[in-house]
PDB file of C-alpha atoms in Angstrom:
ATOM      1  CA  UNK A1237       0.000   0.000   0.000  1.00 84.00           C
ATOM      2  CA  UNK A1238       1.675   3.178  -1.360  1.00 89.00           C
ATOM      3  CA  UNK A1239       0.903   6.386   0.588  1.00 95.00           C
ATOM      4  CA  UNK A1240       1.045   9.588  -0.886  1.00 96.00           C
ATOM      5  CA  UNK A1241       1.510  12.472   0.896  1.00 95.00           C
ATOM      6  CA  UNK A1242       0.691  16.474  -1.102  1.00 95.00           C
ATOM      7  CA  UNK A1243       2.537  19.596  -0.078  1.00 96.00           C
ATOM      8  CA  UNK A1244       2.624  22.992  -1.250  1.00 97.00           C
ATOM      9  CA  UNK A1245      -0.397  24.404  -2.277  1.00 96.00           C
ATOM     10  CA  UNK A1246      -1.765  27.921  -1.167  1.00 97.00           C
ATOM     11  CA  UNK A1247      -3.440  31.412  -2.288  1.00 98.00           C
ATOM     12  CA  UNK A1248      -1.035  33.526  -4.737  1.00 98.00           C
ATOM     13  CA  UNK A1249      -2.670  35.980  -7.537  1.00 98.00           C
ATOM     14  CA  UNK A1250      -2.932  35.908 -10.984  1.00 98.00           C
ATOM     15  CA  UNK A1251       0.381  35.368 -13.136  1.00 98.00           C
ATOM     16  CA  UNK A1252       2.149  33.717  -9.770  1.00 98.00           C
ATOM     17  CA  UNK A1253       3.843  30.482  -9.107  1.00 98.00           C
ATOM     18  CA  UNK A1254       3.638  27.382  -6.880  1.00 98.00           C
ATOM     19  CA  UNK A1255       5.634  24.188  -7.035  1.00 98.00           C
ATOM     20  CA  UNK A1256       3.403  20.936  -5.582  1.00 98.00           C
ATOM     21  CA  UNK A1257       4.994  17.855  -3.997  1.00 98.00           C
ATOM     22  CA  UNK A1258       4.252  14.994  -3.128  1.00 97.00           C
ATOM     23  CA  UNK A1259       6.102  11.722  -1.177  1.00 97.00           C
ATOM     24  CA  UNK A1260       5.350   8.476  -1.691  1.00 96.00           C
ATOM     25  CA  UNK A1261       5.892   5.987   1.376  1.00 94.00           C
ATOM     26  CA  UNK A1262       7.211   2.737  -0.996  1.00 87.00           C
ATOM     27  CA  UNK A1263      10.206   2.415  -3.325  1.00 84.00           C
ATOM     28  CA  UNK A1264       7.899   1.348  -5.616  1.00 85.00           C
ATOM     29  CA  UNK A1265       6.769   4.507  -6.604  1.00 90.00           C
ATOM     30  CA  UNK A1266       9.877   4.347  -8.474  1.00 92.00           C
ATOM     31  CA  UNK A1267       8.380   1.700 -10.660  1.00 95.00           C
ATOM     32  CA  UNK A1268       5.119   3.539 -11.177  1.00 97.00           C
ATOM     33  CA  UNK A1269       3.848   6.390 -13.618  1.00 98.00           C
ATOM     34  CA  UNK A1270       2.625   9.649 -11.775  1.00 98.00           C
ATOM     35  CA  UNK A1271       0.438  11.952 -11.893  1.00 98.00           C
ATOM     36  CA  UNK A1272      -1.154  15.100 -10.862  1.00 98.00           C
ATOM     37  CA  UNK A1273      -5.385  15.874 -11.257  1.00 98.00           C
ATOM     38  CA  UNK A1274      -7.451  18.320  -9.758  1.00 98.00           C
ATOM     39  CA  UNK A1275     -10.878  18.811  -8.746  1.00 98.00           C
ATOM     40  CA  UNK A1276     -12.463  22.286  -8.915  1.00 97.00           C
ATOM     41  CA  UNK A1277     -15.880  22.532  -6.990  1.00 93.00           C
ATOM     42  CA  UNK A1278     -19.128  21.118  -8.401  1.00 95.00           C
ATOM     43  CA  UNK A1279     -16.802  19.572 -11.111  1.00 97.00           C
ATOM     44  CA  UNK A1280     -15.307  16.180 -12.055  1.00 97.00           C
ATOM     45  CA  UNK A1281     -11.772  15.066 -10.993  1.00 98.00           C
ATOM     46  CA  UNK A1282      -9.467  15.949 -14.681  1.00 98.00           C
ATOM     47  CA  UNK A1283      -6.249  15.116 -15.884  1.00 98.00           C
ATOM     48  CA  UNK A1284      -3.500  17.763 -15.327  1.00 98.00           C
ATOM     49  CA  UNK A1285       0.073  16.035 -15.671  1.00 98.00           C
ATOM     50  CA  UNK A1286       1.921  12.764 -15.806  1.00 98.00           C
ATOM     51  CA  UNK A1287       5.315  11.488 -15.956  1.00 98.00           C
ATOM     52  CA  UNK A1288       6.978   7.897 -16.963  1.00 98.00           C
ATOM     53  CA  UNK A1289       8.299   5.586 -14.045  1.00 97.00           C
ATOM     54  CA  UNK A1290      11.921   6.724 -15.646  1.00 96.00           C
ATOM     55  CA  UNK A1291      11.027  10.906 -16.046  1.00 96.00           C
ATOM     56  CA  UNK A1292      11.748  10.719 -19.791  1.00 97.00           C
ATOM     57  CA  UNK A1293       7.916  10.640 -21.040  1.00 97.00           C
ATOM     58  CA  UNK A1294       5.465  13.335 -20.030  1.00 98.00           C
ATOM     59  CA  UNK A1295       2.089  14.633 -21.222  1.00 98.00           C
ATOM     60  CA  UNK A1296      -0.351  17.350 -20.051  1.00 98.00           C
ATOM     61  CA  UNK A1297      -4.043  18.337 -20.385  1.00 98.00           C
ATOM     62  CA  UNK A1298      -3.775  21.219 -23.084  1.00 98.00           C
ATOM     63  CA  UNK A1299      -5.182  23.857 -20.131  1.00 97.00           C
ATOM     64  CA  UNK A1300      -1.818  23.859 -18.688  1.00 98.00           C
ATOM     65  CA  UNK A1301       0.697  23.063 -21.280  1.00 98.00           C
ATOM     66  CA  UNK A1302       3.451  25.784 -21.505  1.00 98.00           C
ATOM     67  CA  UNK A1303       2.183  26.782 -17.757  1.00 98.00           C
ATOM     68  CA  UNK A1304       3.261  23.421 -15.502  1.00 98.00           C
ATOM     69  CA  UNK A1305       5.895  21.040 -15.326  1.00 98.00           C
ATOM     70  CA  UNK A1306       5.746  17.858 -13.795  1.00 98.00           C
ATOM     71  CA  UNK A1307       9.032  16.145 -12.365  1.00 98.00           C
ATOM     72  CA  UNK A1308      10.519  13.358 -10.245  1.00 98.00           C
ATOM     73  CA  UNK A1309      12.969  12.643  -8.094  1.00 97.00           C
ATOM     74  CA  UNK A1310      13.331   8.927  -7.593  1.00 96.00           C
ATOM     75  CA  UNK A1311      15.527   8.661  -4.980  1.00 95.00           C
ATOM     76  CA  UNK A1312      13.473  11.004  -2.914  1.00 95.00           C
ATOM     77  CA  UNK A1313      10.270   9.124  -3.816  1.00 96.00           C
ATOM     78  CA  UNK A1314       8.758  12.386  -4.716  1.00 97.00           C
ATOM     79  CA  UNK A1315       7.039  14.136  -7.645  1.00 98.00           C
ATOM     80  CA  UNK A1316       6.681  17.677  -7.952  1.00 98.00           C
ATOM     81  CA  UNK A1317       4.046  19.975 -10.150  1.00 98.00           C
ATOM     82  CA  UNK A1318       5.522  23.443 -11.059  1.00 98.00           C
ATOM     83  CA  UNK A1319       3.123  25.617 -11.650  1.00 98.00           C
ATOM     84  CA  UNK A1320       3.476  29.140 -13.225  1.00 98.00           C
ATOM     85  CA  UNK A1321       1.212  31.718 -14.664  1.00 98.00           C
ATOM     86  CA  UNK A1322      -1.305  30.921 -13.036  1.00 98.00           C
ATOM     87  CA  UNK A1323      -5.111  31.613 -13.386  1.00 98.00           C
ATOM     88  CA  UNK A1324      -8.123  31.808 -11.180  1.00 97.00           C
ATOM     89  CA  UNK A1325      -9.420  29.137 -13.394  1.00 97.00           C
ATOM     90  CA  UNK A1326      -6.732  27.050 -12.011  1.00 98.00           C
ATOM     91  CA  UNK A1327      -7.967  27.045  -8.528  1.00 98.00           C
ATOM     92  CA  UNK A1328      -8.921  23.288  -7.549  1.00 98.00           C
ATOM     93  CA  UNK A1329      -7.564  20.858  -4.615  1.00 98.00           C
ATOM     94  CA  UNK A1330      -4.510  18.669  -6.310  1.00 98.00           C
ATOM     95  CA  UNK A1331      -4.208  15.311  -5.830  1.00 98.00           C
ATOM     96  CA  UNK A1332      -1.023  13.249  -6.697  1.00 98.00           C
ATOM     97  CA  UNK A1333      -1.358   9.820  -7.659  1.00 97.00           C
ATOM     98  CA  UNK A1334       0.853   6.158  -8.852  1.00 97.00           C
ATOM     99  CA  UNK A1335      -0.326   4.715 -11.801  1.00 97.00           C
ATOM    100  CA  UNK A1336      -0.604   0.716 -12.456  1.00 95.00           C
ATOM    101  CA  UNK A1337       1.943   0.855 -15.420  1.00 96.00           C
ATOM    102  CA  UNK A1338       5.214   2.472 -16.476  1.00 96.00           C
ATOM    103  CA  UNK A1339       3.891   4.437 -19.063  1.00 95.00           C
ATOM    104  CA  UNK A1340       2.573   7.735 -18.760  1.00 94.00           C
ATOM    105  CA  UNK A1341      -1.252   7.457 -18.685  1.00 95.00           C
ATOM    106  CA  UNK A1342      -4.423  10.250 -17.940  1.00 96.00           C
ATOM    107  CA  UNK A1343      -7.679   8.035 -17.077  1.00 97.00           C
ATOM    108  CA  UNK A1344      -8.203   7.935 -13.271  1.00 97.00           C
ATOM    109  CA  UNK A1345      -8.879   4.520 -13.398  1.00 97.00           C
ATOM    110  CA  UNK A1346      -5.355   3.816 -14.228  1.00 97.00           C
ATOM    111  CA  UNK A1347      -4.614   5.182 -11.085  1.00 97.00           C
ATOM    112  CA  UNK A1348      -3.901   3.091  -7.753  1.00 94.00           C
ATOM    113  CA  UNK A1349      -2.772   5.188  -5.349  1.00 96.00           C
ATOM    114  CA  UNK A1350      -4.081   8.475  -4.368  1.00 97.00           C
ATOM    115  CA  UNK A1351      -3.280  11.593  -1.901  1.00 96.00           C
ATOM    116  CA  UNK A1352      -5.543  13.374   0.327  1.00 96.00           C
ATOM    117  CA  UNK A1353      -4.939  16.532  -2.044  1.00 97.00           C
ATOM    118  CA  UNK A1354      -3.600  19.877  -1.828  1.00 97.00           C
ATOM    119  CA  UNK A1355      -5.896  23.223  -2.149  1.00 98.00           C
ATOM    120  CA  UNK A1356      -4.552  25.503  -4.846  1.00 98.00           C
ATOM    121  CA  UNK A1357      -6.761  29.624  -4.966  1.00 98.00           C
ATOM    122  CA  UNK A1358      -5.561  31.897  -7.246  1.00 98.00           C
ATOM    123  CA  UNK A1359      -6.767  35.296  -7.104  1.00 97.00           C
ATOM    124  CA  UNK A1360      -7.611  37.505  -9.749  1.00 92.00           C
TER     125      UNK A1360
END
């Protein structure tokens, strides 16, 4: 049982930054895709980011292309969302989470593992 654990978010305005993290409890995350979704209120969980088990393969939901960057550090067990020019329209709580496979993938239901979340407000 992998345990994920979501650091980092916060209230910053428009066109500011913020750089998620999240810990994994198992070197087996290391093994694992990751990924990052959010969940805005009265709206469905979505895709935002996800990264190969290695860090070479990425892929993001076209809203934040060009905007975030999602990263790993293995030997930390951690994966990290940069997040930069941000929009109100990005406010949502974050959730980190391991994937079944490898390969980078964006349905939830690929998705094992799953963090209590991290609330992200941006202000206009």
């Amino acid at each position: 049982q992998v345990q994920l654990v979501e650091s980092g978010g916060g209230l910053v305005q428009a066109g500011g930054s913020l750089r998620l993290s999240c810990a994994a409890s198992e070197r087996t995350f290391s093994m694992k895709a990751a990924g990052w979704f959010r969940q805005a209120p009265g709206k469905e969980r979505e895709f935002v980011a996800t990264i190969s088990a290695n860090g070479e393969g990425t892929f993001y939901a076209g809203s934040v292309e060009g905007r975030f960057t999602i990263s790993r550090d293995n030997s930390k067990n951690t994966v990290y969302l940069q997040m930069n020019s941000l929009k109100p329209e990005d406010t949502a709580v974050y959730y980190c989470a391991v994937a079944k496979q490898y390969y980078t993938v964006t349905q939830k239901n690929d998705y094992d593992y799953w963090g209590q979340g991290t609330q992200v407000t941006i202000s206009s």
